[in-house]
XYZ file of C-alpha atoms in Angstrom:
166
model
C -12.884 -8.690 65.154
C -10.272 -8.298 62.385
C -8.066 -6.097 64.573
C -8.186 -8.496 67.438
C -7.138 -11.351 65.225
C -4.346 -9.227 63.767
C -2.997 -8.313 67.256
C -3.165 -11.922 68.400
C -1.229 -13.038 65.288
C 1.321 -10.216 65.810
C 1.855 -11.183 69.509
C 2.379 -14.859 68.571
C 4.933 -13.877 65.880
C 6.660 -11.533 68.264
C 6.781 -14.267 70.910
C 8.349 -16.650 68.457
C 10.932 -14.081 67.377
C 11.856 -13.316 71.019
C 12.264 -17.068 71.639
C 14.404 -17.534 68.526
C 16.494 -14.501 69.392
C 16.991 -15.839 72.925
C 18.095 -19.268 71.729
C 20.388 -17.703 69.098
C 21.995 -15.295 71.579
C 22.434 -18.161 74.053
C 24.161 -20.229 71.365
C 26.499 -17.347 70.467
C 27.296 -16.755 74.131
C 27.998 -20.463 74.690
C 30.269 -20.579 71.666
C 32.139 -17.474 72.779
C 32.551 -18.926 76.293
C 33.845 -22.244 74.991
C 36.230 -20.505 72.545
C 37.600 -18.490 75.531
C 38.036 -21.718 77.561
C 39.890 -23.315 74.622
C 42.111 -20.212 74.124
C 42.977 -20.010 77.816
C 43.856 -23.699 77.887
C 46.147 -23.260 74.882
C 47.793 -20.267 76.484
C 48.331 -22.136 79.741
C 49.978 -25.037 77.867
C 52.245 -22.684 75.960
C 53.258 -20.888 79.183
C 53.745 -23.904 81.431
C 55.059 -26.714 79.219
C 58.454 -25.448 78.066
C 59.739 -25.087 81.647
C 58.115 -28.373 82.693
C 59.663 -30.276 79.761
C 63.089 -28.694 80.532
C 62.821 -29.863 84.097
C 61.278 -33.309 83.580
C 63.092 -34.686 80.493
C 66.459 -34.888 82.337
C 64.669 -36.730 85.167
C 63.481 -39.278 82.669
C 66.719 -39.759 80.751
C 69.497 -39.244 83.402
C 70.527 -42.099 85.686
C 73.474 -43.757 87.411
C 73.834 -47.526 87.166
C 74.102 -47.724 91.018
C 70.685 -45.991 91.474
C 69.016 -46.608 88.138
C 65.867 -48.211 89.665
C 65.364 -45.300 92.059
C 65.974 -42.745 89.316
C 63.515 -44.343 86.885
C 60.953 -44.935 89.669
C 61.040 -41.202 90.415
C 60.355 -40.546 86.768
C 57.240 -42.782 86.518
C 54.786 -40.331 88.151
C 55.695 -37.839 85.393
C 54.167 -40.152 82.778
C 50.597 -40.905 81.809
C 49.424 -44.374 82.939
C 49.513 -45.772 79.392
C 53.039 -44.511 78.711
C 54.181 -45.403 82.153
C 53.377 -49.049 81.512
C 55.321 -49.001 78.222
C 58.278 -47.119 79.708
C 58.453 -49.442 82.747
C 58.489 -52.484 80.497
C 61.320 -50.930 78.470
C 63.203 -49.950 81.631
C 62.861 -53.359 83.268
C 63.757 -55.308 80.079
C 66.489 -53.118 78.595
C 67.589 -49.992 80.364
C 68.176 -51.328 83.915
C 69.925 -54.588 82.974
C 72.137 -52.787 80.378
C 73.002 -49.962 82.739
C 74.100 -52.346 85.487
C 76.013 -54.647 83.059
C 77.929 -51.772 81.428
C 78.011 -49.524 84.530
C 76.373 -46.708 82.645
C 76.006 -43.154 83.923
C 73.888 -40.813 81.885
C 73.771 -37.053 82.364
C 71.151 -35.168 80.436
C 70.838 -31.394 79.862
C 68.041 -29.694 77.979
C 69.490 -26.908 75.846
C 66.332 -25.757 74.057
C 62.555 -26.151 74.210
C 59.763 -24.974 71.933
C 56.039 -25.638 71.822
C 55.081 -27.272 68.541
C 51.349 -27.421 69.128
C 49.028 -26.751 72.067
C 45.380 -27.479 72.891
C 43.445 -27.292 76.082
C 44.067 -30.934 77.020
C 47.193 -31.870 75.035
C 50.320 -30.389 73.576
C 53.577 -31.311 71.767
C 56.948 -29.834 72.694
C 60.219 -30.075 70.816
C 63.117 -30.636 73.224
C 66.785 -30.321 72.269
C 68.813 -32.410 74.778
C 72.529 -33.117 75.169
C 73.559 -36.346 76.909
C 76.849 -37.494 78.234
C 77.000 -41.286 78.513
C 79.882 -42.923 80.373
C 80.367 -46.626 80.956
C 83.038 -48.984 82.345
C 85.589 -47.596 79.844
C 85.147 -44.163 81.460
C 85.298 -42.692 77.968
C 82.397 -40.220 77.715
C 80.132 -40.335 74.704
C 78.427 -37.011 73.864
C 75.066 -37.219 72.166
C 72.679 -34.531 70.978
C 69.016 -35.428 70.586
C 65.816 -33.867 69.390
C 62.746 -35.193 71.043
C 59.086 -34.636 70.445
C 57.433 -34.806 73.831
C 53.672 -35.153 73.823
C 51.947 -34.014 76.991
C 48.388 -34.783 78.119
C 46.481 -33.021 80.830
C 45.217 -35.471 83.427
C 43.010 -33.749 85.965
C 44.956 -30.523 86.656
C 48.348 -32.020 85.927
C 50.351 -32.188 82.705
C 51.898 -35.604 82.187
C 54.194 -36.923 79.498
C 52.096 -39.022 77.131
C 54.869 -40.087 74.740
C 58.459 -39.259 73.813
C 59.564 -39.694 70.213
C 63.151 -39.191 69.056
C 63.337 -37.137 65.868
């Protein structure tokens, strides 16, 4: 009788140990999988966003007073919905009226881009941009800018979440 009880107790303990080991290994596997997902997302952001910023920032900042509405409307889909609303308000209240009044033409060229931080769903990029601003006087004004461009992943698309001059 003593041996039977000892075996039963040993089987119960072994069963618990197997269950604990299974749960522990599952947790480790889940953590390793999630870490891999995070790392791949960061790598994708670092690979994609410099070229994307170099292409899209001039689309946001360059315009001709004769086509300023069309130029800025083409830039709106590049922005997150929250930032788009803020940018549209600024464009309608300041940029468009001032561009037409002063007959402003802005050319923008990105001369350097670097990733500041990257996560799976968001990233920040430093953009070095040169602008040439010409108005009625036809005297060009050259301007160099540093911008912090925050991106956010919406669905499968990276959109500009905010632009901060530095």
